[in-house]
Coordinates of C-alpha atoms in Angstrom, one line a residue:
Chain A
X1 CA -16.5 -17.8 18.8
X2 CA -19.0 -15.6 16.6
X3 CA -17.6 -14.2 13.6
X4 CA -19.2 -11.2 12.8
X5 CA -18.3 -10.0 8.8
X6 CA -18.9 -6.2 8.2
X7 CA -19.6 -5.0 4.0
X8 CA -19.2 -3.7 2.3
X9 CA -14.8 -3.0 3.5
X10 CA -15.1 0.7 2.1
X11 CA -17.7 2.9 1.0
X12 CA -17.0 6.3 -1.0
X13 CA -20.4 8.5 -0.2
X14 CA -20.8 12.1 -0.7
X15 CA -22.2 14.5 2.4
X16 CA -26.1 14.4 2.3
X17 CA -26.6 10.8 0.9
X18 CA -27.9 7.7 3.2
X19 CA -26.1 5.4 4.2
X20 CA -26.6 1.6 5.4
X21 CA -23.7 -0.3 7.0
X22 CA -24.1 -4.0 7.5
X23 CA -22.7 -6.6 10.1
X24 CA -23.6 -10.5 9.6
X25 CA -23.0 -12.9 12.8
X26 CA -21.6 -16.5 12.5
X27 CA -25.0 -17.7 14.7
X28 CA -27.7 -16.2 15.8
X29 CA -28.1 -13.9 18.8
X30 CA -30.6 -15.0 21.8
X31 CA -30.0 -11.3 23.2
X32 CA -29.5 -8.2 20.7
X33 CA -25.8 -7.6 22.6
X34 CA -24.8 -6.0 19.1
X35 CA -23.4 -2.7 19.2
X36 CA -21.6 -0.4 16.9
X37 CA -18.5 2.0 16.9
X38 CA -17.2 5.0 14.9
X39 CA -13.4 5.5 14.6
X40 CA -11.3 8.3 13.4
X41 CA -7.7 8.5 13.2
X42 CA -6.3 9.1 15.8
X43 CA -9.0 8.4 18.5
X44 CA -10.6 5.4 20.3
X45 CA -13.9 4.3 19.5
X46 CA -16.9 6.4 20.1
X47 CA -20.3 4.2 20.7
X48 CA -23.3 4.6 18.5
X49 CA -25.5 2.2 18.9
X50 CA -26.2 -0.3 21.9
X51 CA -28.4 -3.4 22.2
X52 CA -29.1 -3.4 18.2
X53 CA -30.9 0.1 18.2
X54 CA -30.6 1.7 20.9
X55 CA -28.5 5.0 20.9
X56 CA -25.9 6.0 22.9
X57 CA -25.8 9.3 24.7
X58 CA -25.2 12.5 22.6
X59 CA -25.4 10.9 19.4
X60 CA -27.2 12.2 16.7
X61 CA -30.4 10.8 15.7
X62 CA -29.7 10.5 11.9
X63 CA -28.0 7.3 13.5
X64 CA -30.0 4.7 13.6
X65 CA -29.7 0.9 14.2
X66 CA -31.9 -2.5 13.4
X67 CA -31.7 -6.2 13.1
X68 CA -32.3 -9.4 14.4
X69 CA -30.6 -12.7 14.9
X70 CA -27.7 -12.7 12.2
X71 CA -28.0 -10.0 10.3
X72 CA -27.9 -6.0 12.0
X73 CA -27.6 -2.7 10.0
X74 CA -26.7 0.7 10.7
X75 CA -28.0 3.8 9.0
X76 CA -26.9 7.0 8.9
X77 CA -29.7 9.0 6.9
X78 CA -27.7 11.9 5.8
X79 CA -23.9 12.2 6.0
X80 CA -22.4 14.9 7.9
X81 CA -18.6 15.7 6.9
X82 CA -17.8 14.3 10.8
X83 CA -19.3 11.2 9.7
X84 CA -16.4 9.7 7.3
X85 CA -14.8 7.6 9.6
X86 CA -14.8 3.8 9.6
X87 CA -17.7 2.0 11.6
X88 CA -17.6 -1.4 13.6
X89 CA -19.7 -3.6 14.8
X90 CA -19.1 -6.0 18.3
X91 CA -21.0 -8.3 20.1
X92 CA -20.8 -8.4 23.6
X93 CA -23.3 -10.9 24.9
X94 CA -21.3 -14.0 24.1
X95 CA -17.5 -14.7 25.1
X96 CA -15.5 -14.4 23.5
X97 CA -16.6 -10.7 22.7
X98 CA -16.0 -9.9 19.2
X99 CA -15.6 -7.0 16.5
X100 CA -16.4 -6.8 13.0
X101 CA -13.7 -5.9 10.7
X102 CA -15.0 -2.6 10.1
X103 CA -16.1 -0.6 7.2
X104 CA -14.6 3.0 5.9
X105 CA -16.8 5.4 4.9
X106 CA -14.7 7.7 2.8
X107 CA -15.5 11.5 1.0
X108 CA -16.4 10.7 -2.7
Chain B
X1 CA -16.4 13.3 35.1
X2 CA -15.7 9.5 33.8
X3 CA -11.9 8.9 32.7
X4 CA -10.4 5.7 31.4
X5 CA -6.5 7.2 31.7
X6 CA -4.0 5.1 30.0
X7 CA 0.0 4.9 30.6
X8 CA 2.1 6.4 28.1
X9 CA 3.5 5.4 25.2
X10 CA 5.9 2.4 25.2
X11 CA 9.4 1.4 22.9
X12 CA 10.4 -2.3 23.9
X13 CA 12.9 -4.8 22.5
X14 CA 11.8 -8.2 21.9
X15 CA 12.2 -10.4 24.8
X16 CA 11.5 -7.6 27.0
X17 CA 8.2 -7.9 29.6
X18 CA 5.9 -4.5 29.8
X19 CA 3.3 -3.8 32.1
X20 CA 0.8 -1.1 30.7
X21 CA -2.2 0.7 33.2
X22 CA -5.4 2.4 32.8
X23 CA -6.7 4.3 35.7
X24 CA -10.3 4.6 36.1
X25 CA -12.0 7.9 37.7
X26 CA -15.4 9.1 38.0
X27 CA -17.5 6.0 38.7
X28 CA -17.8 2.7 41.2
X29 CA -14.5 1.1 39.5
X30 CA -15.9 -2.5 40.9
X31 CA -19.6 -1.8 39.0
X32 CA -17.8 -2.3 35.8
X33 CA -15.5 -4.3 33.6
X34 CA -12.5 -3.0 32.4
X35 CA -11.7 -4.7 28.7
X36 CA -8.2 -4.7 26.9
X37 CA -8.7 -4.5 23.0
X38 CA -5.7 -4.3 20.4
X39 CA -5.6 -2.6 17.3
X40 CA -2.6 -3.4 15.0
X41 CA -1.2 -0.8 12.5
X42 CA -4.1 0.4 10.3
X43 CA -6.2 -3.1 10.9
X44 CA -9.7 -3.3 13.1
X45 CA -10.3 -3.9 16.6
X46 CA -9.3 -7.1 18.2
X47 CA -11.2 -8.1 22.1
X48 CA -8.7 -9.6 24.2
X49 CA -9.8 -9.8 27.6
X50 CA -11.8 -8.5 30.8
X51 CA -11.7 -8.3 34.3
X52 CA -14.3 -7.4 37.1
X53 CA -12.2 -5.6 39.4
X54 CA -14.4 -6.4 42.4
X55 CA -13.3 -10.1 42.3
X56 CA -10.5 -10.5 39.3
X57 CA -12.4 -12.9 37.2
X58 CA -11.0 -12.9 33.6
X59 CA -11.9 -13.4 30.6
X60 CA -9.4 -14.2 27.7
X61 CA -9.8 -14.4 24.1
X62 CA -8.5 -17.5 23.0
X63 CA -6.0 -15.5 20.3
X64 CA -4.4 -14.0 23.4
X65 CA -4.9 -16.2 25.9
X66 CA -1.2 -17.2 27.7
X67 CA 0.4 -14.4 25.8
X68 CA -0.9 -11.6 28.3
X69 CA -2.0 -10.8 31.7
X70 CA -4.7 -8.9 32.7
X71 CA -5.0 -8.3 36.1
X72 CA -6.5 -4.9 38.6
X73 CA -5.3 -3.5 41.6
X74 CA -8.9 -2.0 42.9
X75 CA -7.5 0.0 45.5
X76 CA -6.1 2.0 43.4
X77 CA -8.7 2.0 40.7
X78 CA -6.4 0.4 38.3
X79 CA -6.1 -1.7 35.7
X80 CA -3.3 -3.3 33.9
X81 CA -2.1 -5.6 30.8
X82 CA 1.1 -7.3 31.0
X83 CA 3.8 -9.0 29.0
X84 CA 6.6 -11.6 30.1
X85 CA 8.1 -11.6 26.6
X86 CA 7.4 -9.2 24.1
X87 CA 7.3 -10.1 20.4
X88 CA 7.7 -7.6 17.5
X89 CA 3.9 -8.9 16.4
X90 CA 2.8 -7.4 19.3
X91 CA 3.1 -3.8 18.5
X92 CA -0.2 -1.9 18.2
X93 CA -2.2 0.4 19.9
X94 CA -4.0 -0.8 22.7
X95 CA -7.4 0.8 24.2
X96 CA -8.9 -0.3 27.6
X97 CA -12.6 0.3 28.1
X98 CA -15.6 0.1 30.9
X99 CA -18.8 -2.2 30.6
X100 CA -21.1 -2.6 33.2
X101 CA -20.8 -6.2 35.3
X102 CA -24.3 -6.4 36.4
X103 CA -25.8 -6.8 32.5
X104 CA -24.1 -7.5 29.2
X105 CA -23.1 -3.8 28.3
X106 CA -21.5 -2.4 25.6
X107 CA -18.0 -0.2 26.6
X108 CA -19.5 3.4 26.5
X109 CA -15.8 5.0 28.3
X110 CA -12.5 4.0 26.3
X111 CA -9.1 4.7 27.6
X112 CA -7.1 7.5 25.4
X113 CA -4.8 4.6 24.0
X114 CA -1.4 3.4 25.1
X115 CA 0.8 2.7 21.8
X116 CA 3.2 -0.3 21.8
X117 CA 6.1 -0.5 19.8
X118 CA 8.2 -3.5 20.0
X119 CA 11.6 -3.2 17.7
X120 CA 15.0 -4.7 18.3

């Protein structure tokens, strides 16, 4: 099964700065089959990012996602008040699929 | 319009078997996985399982695998997780969500949610 570890567990940001979110895999990829999530309360998870960088439909391009391998980021380059929420990250090339363990992006 | 719609929410006693749905809409039902995943009281997202609904193959997690049943009725565009014997550990919010069968996909449609509570 690949473990995929998400850090840092919680970060407190103010609106406007960058951000970078990171997700480390137990082995490496052959296929970038790496997405990422955003949860609020409340809600299921919305999709962000597909296939390591790749956005999803109707989401804003100050998303942005990269990596390789073991080791996959997402940036969001300036935070918008709808942004704290907490972020995961899942693999879905390999079964069984997996999830990070999330990180929380919280108002400073 | 594509809808994942989920049964509502559930109160069980230990012991007691559950059958939950989601109902998909708005797409070729049989072009796409439907996926369970379980999210306990203010933890993360757990994968537990998928189904193609055009032939029932399964995939289980091996954390949930023998503990519950995924299975589809396609005629109806339906999908369901089942218990035989609930435990209080199983309470938690549980989403179901599409991927496409043709290609490794990530889900891009979740379910609204059904929330199990298991108390005696």
């Amino acid at each position: 099964e690949i473990v995929l570890t998400q850090s840092p567990g919680t970060l407190s940001l103010s609106p406007g700065e960058r951000v970078t979110l990171s997700c480390r895999a137990s082995q490496s990829f052959t296929s970038n089959f790496l997405a990422w999530f955003q949860q609020k309360p409340g809600l299921p998870p919305r999709l962000l990012i597909y296939g390591a960088s790749r956005r999803a439909t109707d989401i804003p391009d100050r998303f942005s996602g990269s990596g390789s391998g073991t080791d996959f980021t997402l940036t969001i380059s300036r935070l918008e008040p709808e942004d704290f929420a907490v972020y995961y990250c899942h693999q879905y090339g390999i079964s069984p699929l997996t999830f990070g363990g999330g990180t929380k992006v919280e108002i400073k | 319009e594509v809808q994942l719609v989920q049964s509502g929410a559930e109160v069980k006693k230990p012991g007691e078997s559950l059958k939950i749905s989601c109902k998909g809409s708005g797409y070729s039902f049989t072009s796409y996985w439907i996926t369970w995943v379980r999210q306990m009281p203010g933890k993360g997202l757990e994968w537990m399982g998928n189904i193609d609904p055009s032939d029932s193959y399964k995939n289980y997690s091996p954390s949930f695998q023998g503990h519950v049943t995924i299975s589809t009725d396609k005629s109806i565009t339906t999908a369901y997780l089942q218990w035989t014997s609930l435990k209080t550990s199983d309470t938690a919010m549980y989403y179901c969500a599409r991927h496409l069968v043709a290609v490794p996909t990530a889900p891009d449609y979740w379910g609204q949610g059904t929330l199990v509570t298991v108390s005696s």
